[in-house]
Amino acid sequence: MSQLNPIAAPYTTAPIDWNAIRADFPLIAGHDLIYFDNAASSQKPKVFLEAMENMVKNSYANVHRGVHRLSQQATDQYEAARKTVAKFINAADEAEVVFTGGTTDSINTLAYSFGEAHIQPGDEILLSGMEHHANIVPWQLMAERKGAHIKVIPVLENGSLDLEALDALMGPKTKLLSLVWVSNSLGTVNPIPYLIQKAHAYGIPVMVDAAQAAPHMPIDVQAIDCDFLAFSAHKMCGPTGLGVLYGKRHLFEPLPPYRGGGDMIDRVRFEKTTFQGLPFRFEAGTPHILGAVAFASVLAYLSNIGMRQIEARERQLSSSFRQQLQQNFPEVNAIGTAADSVSVVSFLVKGHHPMDVGVLLDNQNIAVRTGHHCCQPLMDRFGIPGTVRASLAFYNTEEEIERFFVALRKTIQLLR
Ligand code: PLP
């Protein structure tokens, strides 16, 4: 764990029956498939299906607009889901939790709305060299519209951020720092609390891309003091098409809406429309009602296991994976060896395209991801076309890792 992470607490060691937990996931339990593509999307537990089924059978209707009983029940469940998310990330107020279509949608929303409110020609947005395209392109689109510029924190050879470059990159023109917490390509855990403190010392608000952090560690938005934070439900055992944009009320609420229609209005006239406050201001149209309600059940399930326990297990699995890879496979180059990392291990088999490795692993029933992982600037930084990425979740096992290495050995022999 990073020395720069002052809020990290020691891990607990309460015994957990991880085999019983694995049995909760119908697509992997008892199947031969080794699923190491969790950073792309994670598998779904039975509670997710049960929550969907329960609502479909008992209390489904559109929310907010109906006087009838079903609509009120659905509204109660949808708003209860918002409360569950707020509790999960320790937001001060559930109105600070906006449901979106996912991390990409959250960042597009913020880039548009923040840009309209605060960005003038010549202003700067600070990103890092390890961002997912979802945390680059929305800012570029906004910067082009507004005449602003993108600045980039460099990435060091080991896949960590060059913190010494920070002071030279932050100044009066910097209007926002938008930064990934855990890299989806390298697994690097950035020292987010430190970076937020640093940016705040310059009066710069911070948006955290927590797409790969929220599935793997406890999130406390008040403790880290981030201004905005985004994540996707489908990477944390929940539904696709649902995400969260958290924002501190005093910064979030004054921003102009991104999309119009549905619950975001206060009063519509052809001359002028007025808008709701948080959270409805940013939830135009019918939301993902079933998804939000099922996601709340999944968050209760994860909280019941304990996010600290999940983090400890995933750190242990991925560091054991990383160690064995480095010790036993001289034919392999690990990409990203930062001291603090979780879940993701990226590598190349020397002299071979990652796609060939991925196909041969798939032939042995192992799902990994190959390619640039939506991080082309990061791949350019390392001068590589992409990597083979194994990304682990708490329901993976040491035994799967052993079987993976047998399959990797065979793959390397076949490639020769
Ligand atoms: N940010 C990071 C770090 C990611 O890993 C991803 C997805 O892989 C995204 C953003 C985009 O998430 P989504 O496709 O769910 O919007």
XYZ file of N, CA and C in Angstrom, residues 64-65 256-268 273-277 279-285:
81
model
N -41.174 8.388 -10.128
C -41.315 9.839 -9.921
C -42.598 10.453 -10.471
N -43.164 9.886 -11.547
C -44.254 10.608 -12.203
C -45.641 10.093 -11.832
N -24.668 23.820 -15.202
C -25.829 23.702 -16.097
C -26.050 22.251 -16.495
N -27.301 21.868 -16.788
C -27.570 20.473 -17.171
C -26.859 20.101 -18.460
N -26.674 18.785 -18.612
C -26.007 18.257 -19.813
C -27.053 17.825 -20.841
N -28.095 17.131 -20.352
C -29.171 16.676 -21.236
C -30.500 17.214 -20.724
N -31.448 17.376 -21.643
C -32.751 17.923 -21.237
C -33.867 16.908 -21.378
N -34.930 17.105 -20.589
C -36.128 16.270 -20.694
C -36.355 15.452 -19.443
N -37.587 14.990 -19.270
C -37.906 14.106 -18.141
C -37.800 14.814 -16.807
N -37.267 14.090 -15.827
C -37.312 14.573 -14.440
C -36.385 15.751 -14.138
N -35.585 16.157 -15.112
C -34.624 17.226 -14.787
C -35.258 18.626 -14.823
N -36.531 18.691 -15.284
C -37.133 20.037 -15.410
C -37.832 20.457 -14.120
N -37.914 21.773 -13.947
C -38.756 22.341 -12.897
C -40.050 22.818 -13.555
N -39.919 23.691 -14.572
C -41.089 24.235 -15.278
C -40.673 24.482 -16.721
N -41.467 23.938 -17.651
C -41.140 24.129 -19.077
C -42.118 25.106 -19.711
N -37.127 27.408 -19.906
C -37.339 26.281 -18.987
C -36.450 26.453 -17.760
N -36.986 26.123 -16.602
C -36.150 26.122 -15.392
C -35.941 24.664 -14.950
N -34.862 24.456 -14.182
C -34.425 23.083 -13.908
C -34.455 22.751 -12.420
N -34.520 21.449 -12.163
C -34.434 20.928 -10.794
C -33.019 21.107 -10.252
N -32.896 20.919 -8.942
C -31.568 20.843 -8.317
C -31.066 19.403 -8.380
N -30.583 15.530 -7.192
C -29.797 14.879 -8.229
C -30.470 14.903 -9.603
N -31.799 15.341 -9.628
C -32.610 15.156 -10.847
C -32.128 16.014 -12.016
N -31.474 17.125 -11.677
C -30.941 18.030 -12.695
C -30.130 17.298 -13.767
N -29.464 16.207 -13.340
C -28.581 15.489 -14.277
C -29.133 14.107 -14.654
N -30.423 13.881 -14.370
C -31.021 12.582 -14.739
C -32.186 12.808 -15.696
N -31.854 13.127 -16.946
C -32.899 13.366 -17.951
C -33.466 12.028 -18.437
N -34.753 11.989 -18.697
C -35.373 10.776 -19.253
C -35.587 9.699 -18.200
